[in-house]
XYZ file of C-alpha atoms in Angstrom:
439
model
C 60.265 -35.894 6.224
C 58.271 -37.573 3.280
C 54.271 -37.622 3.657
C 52.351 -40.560 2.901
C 50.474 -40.341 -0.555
C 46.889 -41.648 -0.322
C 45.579 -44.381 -2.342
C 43.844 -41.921 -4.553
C 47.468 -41.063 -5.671
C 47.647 -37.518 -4.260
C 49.426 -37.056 -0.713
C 47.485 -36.282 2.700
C 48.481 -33.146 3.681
C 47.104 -30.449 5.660
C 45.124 -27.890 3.968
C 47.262 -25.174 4.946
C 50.460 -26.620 3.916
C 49.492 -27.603 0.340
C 49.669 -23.630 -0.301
C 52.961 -23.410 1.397
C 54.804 -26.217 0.616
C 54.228 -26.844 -2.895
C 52.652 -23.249 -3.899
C 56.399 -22.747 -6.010
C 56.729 -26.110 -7.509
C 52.880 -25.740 -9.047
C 53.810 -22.547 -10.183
C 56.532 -23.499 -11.832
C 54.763 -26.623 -13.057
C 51.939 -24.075 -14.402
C 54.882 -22.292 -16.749
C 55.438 -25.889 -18.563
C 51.989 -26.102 -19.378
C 51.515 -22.873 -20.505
C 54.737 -23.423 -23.187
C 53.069 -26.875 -24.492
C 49.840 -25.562 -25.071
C 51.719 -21.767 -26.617
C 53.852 -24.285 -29.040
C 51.206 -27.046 -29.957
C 48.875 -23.409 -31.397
C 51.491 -22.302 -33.332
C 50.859 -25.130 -35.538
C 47.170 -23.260 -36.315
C 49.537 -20.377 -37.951
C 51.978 -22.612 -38.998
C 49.699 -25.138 -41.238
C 48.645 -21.909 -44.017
C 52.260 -20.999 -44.026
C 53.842 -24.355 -44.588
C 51.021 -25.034 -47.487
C 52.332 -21.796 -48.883
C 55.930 -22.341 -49.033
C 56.149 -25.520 -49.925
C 53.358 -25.760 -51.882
C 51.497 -28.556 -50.374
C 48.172 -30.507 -51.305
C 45.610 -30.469 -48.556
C 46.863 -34.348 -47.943
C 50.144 -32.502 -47.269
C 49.194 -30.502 -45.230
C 47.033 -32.883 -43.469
C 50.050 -34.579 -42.479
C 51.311 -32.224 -40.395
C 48.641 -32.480 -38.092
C 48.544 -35.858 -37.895
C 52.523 -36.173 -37.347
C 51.769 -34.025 -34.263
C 49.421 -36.604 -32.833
C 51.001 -39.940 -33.799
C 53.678 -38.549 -31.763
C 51.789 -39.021 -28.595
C 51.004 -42.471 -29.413
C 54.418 -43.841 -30.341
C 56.127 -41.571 -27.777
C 53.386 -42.117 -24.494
C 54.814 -45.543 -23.422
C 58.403 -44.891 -23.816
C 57.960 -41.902 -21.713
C 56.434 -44.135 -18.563
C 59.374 -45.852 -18.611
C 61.807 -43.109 -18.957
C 60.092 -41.115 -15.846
C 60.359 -45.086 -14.094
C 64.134 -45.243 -14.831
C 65.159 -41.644 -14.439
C 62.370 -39.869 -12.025
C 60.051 -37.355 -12.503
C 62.527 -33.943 -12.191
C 64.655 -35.331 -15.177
C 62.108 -36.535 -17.742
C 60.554 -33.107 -17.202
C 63.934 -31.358 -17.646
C 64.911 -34.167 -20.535
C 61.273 -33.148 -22.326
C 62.301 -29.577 -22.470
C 65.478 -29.974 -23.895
C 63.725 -32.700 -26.414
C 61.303 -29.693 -27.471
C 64.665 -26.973 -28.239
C 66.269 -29.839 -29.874
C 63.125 -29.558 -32.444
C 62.811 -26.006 -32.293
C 66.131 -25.472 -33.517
C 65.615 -28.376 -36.079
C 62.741 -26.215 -37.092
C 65.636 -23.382 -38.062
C 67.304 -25.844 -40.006
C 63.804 -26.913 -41.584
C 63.387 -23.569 -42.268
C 66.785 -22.503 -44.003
C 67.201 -25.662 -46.376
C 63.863 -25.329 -46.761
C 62.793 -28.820 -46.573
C 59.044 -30.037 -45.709
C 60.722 -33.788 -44.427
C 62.744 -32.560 -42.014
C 59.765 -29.892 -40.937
C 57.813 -33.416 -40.496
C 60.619 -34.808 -38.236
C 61.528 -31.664 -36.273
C 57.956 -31.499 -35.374
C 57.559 -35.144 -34.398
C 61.066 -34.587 -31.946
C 58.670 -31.513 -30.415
C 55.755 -33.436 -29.906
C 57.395 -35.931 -28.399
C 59.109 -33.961 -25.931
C 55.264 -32.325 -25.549
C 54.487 -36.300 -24.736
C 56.774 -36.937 -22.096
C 56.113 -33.693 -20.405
C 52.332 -34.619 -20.502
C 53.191 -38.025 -18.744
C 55.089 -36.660 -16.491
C 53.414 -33.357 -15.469
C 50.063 -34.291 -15.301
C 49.961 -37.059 -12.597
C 52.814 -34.903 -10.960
C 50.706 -32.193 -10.560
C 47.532 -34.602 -9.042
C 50.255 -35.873 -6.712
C 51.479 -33.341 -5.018
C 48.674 -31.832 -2.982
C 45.634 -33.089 -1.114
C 43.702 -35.755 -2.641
C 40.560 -34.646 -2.548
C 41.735 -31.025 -4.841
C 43.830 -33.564 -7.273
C 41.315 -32.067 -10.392
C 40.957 -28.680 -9.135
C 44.599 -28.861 -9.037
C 45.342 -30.142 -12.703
C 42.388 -28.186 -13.919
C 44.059 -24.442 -12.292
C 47.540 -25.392 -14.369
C 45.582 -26.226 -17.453
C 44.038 -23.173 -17.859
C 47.435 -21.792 -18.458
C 47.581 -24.267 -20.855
C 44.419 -22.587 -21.921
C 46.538 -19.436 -21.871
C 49.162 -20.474 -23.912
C 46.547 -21.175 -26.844
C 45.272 -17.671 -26.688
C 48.360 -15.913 -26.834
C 50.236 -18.385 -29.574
C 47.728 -17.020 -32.590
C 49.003 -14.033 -31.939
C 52.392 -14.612 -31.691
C 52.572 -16.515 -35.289
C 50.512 -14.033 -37.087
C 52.903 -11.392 -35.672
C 56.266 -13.203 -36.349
C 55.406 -15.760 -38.810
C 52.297 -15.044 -41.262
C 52.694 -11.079 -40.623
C 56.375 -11.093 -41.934
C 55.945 -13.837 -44.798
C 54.718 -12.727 -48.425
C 51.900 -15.936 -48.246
C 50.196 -13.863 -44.917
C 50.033 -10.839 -46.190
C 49.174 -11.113 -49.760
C 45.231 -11.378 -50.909
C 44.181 -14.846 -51.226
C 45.569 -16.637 -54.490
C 48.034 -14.685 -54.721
C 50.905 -17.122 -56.280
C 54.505 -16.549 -54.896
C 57.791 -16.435 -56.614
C 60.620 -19.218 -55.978
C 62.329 -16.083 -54.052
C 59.257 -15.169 -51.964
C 59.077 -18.829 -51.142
C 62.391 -19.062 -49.894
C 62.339 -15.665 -47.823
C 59.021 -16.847 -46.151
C 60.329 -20.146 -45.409
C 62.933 -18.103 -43.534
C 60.888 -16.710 -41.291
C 59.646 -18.903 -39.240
C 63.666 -18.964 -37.825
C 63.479 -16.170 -35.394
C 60.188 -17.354 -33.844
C 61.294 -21.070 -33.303
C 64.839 -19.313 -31.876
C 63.272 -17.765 -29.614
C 61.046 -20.594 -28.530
C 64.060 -23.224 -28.079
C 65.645 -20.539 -25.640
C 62.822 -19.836 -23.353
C 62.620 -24.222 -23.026
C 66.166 -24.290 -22.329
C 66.059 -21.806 -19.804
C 62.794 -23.310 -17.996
C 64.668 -26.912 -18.315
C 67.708 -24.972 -16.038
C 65.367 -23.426 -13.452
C 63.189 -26.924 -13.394
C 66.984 -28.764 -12.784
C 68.022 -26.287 -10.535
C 64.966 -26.247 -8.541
C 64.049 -28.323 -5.596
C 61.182 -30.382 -6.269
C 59.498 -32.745 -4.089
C 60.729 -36.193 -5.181
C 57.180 -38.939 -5.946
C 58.485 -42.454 -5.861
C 56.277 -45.484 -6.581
C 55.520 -48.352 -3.817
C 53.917 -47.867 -0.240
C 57.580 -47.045 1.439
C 59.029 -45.289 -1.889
C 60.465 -48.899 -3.184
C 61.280 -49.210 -6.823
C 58.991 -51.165 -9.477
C 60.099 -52.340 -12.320
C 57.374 -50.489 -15.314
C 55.635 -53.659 -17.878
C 54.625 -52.477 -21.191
C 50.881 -52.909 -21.115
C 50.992 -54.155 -17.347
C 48.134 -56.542 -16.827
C 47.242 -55.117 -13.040
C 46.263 -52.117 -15.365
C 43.482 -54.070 -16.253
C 41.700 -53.915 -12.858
C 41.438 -50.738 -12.381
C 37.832 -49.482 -14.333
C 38.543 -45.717 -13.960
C 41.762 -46.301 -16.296
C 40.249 -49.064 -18.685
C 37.206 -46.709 -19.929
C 39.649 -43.722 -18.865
C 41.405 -44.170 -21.946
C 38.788 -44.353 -24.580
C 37.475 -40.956 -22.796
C 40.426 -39.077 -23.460
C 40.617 -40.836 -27.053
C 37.352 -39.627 -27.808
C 37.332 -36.207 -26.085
C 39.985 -35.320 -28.026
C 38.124 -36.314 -31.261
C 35.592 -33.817 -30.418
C 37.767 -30.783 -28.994
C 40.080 -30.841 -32.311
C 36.975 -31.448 -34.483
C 35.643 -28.705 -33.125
C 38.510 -26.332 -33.977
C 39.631 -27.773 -36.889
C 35.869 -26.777 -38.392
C 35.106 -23.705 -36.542
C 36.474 -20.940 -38.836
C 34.694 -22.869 -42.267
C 31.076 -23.224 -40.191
C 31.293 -19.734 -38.735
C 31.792 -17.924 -42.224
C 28.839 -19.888 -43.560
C 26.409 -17.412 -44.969
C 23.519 -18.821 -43.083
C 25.389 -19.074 -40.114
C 28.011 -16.324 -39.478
C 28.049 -14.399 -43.147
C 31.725 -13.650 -42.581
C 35.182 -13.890 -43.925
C 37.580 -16.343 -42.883
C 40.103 -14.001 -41.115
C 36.690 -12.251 -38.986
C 36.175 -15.580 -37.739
C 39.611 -16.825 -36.973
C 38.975 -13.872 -34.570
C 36.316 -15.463 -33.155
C 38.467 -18.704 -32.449
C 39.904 -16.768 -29.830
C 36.803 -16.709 -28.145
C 36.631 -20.637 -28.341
C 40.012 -20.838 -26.410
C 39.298 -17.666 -24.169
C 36.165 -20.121 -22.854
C 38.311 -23.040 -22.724
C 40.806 -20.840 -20.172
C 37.668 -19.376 -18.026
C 36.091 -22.744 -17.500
C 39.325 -24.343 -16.327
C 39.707 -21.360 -13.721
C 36.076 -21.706 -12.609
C 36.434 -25.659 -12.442
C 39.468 -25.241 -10.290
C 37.115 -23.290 -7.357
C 33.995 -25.480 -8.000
C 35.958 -28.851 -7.601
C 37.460 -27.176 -4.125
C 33.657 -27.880 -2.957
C 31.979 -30.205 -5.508
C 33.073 -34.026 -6.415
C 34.895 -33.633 -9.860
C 33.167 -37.022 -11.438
C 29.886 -34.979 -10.758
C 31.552 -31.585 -12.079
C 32.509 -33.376 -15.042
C 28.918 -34.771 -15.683
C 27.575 -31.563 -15.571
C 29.910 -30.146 -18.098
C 29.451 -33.023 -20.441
C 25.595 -32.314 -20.663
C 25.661 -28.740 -21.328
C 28.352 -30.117 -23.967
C 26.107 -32.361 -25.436
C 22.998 -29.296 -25.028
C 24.947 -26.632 -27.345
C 26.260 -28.897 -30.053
C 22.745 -30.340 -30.480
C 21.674 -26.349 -30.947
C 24.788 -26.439 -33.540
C 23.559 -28.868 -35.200
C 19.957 -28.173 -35.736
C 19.547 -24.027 -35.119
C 21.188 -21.151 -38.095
C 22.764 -18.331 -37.745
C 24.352 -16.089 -34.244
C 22.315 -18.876 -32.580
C 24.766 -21.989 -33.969
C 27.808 -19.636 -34.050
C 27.817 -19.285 -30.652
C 26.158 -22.501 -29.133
C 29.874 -23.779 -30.987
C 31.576 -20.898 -29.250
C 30.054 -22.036 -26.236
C 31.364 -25.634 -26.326
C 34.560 -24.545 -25.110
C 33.798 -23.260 -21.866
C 32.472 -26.877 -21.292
C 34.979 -28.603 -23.035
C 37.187 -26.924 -20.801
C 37.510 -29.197 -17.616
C 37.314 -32.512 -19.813
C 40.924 -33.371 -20.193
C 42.572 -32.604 -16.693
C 39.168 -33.689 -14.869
C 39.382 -37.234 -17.104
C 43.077 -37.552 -16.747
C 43.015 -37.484 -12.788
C 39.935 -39.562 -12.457
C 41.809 -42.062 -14.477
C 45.186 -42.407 -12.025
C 42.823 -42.580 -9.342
C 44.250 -44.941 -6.811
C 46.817 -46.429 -8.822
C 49.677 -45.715 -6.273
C 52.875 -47.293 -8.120
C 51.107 -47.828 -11.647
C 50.880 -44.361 -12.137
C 53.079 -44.069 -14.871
C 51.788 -46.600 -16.906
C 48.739 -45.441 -16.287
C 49.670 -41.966 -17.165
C 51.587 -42.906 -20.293
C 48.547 -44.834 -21.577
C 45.964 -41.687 -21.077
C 48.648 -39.543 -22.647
C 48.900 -42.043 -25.854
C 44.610 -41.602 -25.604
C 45.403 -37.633 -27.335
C 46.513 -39.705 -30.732
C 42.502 -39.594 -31.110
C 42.976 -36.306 -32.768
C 44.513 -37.747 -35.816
C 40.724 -38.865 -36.071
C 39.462 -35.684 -36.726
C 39.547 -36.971 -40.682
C 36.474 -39.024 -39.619
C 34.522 -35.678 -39.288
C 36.017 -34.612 -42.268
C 34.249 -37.137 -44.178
C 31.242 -36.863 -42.449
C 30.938 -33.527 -43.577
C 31.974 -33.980 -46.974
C 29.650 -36.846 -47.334
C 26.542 -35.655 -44.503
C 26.982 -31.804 -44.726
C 29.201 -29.925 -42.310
C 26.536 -28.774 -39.848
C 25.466 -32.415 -39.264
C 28.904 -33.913 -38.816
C 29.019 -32.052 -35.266
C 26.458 -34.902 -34.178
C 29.813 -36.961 -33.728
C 31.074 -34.404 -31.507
C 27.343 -34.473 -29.596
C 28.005 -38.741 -29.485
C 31.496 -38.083 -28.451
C 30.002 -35.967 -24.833
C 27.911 -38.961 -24.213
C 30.287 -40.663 -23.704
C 32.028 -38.435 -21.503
C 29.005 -38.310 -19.431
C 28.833 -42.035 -19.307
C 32.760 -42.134 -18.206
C 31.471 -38.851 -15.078
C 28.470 -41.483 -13.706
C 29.834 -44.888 -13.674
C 32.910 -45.587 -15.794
C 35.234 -43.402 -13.001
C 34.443 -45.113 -10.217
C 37.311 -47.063 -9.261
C 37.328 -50.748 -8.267
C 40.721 -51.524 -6.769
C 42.899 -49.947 -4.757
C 46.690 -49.792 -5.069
C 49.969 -49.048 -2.428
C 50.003 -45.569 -1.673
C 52.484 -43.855 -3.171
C 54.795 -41.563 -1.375
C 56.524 -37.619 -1.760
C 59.491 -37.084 -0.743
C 60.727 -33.405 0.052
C 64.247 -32.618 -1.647
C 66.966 -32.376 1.355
């Protein structure tokens, strides 16, 4: 018996059937987030090690980051059409196998050694990454009531949030704590041997990784999920690239630029934390005491996406959001401007608000699409390519100081608040959508 989808893009059910009848499938849903965000963190530990073995410049380097992220944009729109063409159940299960398929390349990567094919193999894993995002995310707002479509997203995204914690950990175990490069003092210079036996390692870790995706992508294929077809009656639509009807919806059309620049500031924000915090007039500390502080920067993240959950079960989630955004704005002005424990953990406290930003953004931005969802979801997924522009606070800190380039990150919350008040509200209405249980 399918049940009618609401022109908010989420399906009008009962209250105390959304708990019942799709408590499993968002559970299982929660597990895929938690991988992307566990793999996309292993990059933090991978980035030293890679620099080590293969002896990169900081452009180098640079460019492993910023592989990661172009992957989003090249791979967002492709995957809209692939969930159009194939469904929802198969581009998740086709994403997972798409993220092995790199993992392993990573154990080739690692046993040539070559840093070209590391580039690739971690393009192939981002792009899977992508085309769970565009699939996933709306998925999740879907299936539910409409009115919990963020509290929904935001619960799965703090195991996202998990993931992030527990990856650092993970790498420094496996990776940097059984390579020569992570356990040496600093400046240390390594053989042509140590270079080759701690470009090995990273092969048991990225094993082990590609087997835990390929069984999730047999449970997700072997597990009934509710089917979400586009058009009022569940009719087919044929997905245009850049579909002009995209164009009247305002929630998507400053939707984008919101995640775009959101993203600017949460990866600015990490990608600078551990060189502010050891500042002597701000932390005094070394830069492996406050990579332990990082953790706390994530650990908010994960707390704030549980707590937005419950407050969006009573609270409107464009007003939630402009909340957040303000306290956002309030603690990187006190980075900015105040010294020591005081700007250490005003940053630190930027990710407790940072934390509802993406998922609360993301569903504000399908809202009432109905059948362009996954266009719409495909462009908002292509917005995360704004964290290749983290080199724009790069240079502003090179060329303004590093304290004051966090003022982009304070412009960047503006404009999230802008997007909460006005730029959310939707102005036209598609089809409903509908959900269709599995027989």
């Amino acid at each position: 018996m399918p049940s009618v989808v609401s022109s908010a893009g989420t399906p009008a059910t009962a209250p105390h059937d959304e708990g019942v009848r799709y408590g499993p499938a968002l559970t299982l849903l929660a597990s895929l987030f938690f991988m992307w965000g566990f793999i996309t963190v292993i990059n933090n530990t991978l980035l030293p090690h890679l620099r080590s073995v293969f002896e990169l410049t900081y452009f180098q380097a640079a460019l492993i980051e910023s592989v990661w992220f172009i992957a989003y944009f090249f791979a967002s729109i492709p995957s809209a059409l692939l969930i159009e063409r194939i469904g929802y159940k198969k581009s998740l299960v086709t994403g997972l196998l798409i993220m092995a398929a790199g993992a392993l390349g990573m154990m080739l990567a690692a046993s040539i050694p070559s840093y070209g094919v590391t580039l690739v193999m971690l393009f192939v894993i981002a792009s899977g990454i992508t085309l769970l995002q565009v699939a996933a995310n709306p998925y999740v707002a879907v299936v539910g009531k409409p009115e919990t479509a963020s509290s929904r997203l935001n619960l799965v995204q703090a195991m996202n949030s998990a993931g992030t914690m527990l990856a650092p950990a993970f790498g420094a175990y496996l990776i940097l704590g059984r390579s020569k490069s992570g356990t040496a003092a600093a400046g240390t210079v390594l053989t042509e041997a140590e270079r080759l036996a701690d470009a090995h390692a990273v092969i048991l870790p990225y094993g082990l990784v590609a087997v835990v995706l390929v069984v999730l992508a047999v449970v997700i294929a072997r597990f009934p999920l509710p089917v979400m077809k586009s058009g009022r009656n569940g009719e087919k639509r044929k997905s245009r690239l850049l579909n002009p009807e995209l164009l009247k919806h305002r929630n998507l059309v400053f939707g984008v630029p919101a995640i775009f620049i959101y993203l600017i500031a949460e990866i600015g924000v990490a990608n600078l934390f551990i060189n502010f915090v050891s500042r002597p007039d701000i932390g005094n500390m070394t830069h492996e005491m406050a990579g332990n502080y990082l953790s706390f920067l994530w650990g908010g993240m994960m707390v704030g996406r549980f707590a937005g959950s419950a407050i969006m079960q009573r609270f409107d989630a464009a007003k939630v959001l402009a909340l957040f955004s303000i306290g956002a704005f309030v603690v990187m002005m006190i980075t900015v401007f105040a010294h020591g424990p005081v700007a250490m953990w005003s940053l630190i406290l930027v990710g407790l608000f940072h934390s509802i930003m993406f998922p609360t953004i993301f569903t504000l931005g399908i809202k009432g699409l109905g059948p362009l969802t996954e266009e719409a979801s495909g462009l908002l997924v292509m917005a995360i390519a704004g964290g290749a522009l983290v080199a724009v606070q790069g240079w502003m800190a090179d060329t303004y100081g590093l304290q004051t380039s966090f003022l982009l990150t304070a412009a960047c919350e503006l404009y999230v608040l802008f997007y909460a008040l006005w730029g959310s509200r939707p102005t036209h209405v598609e089809p409903d959508l509908v959900v269709v249980e599995p027989d």
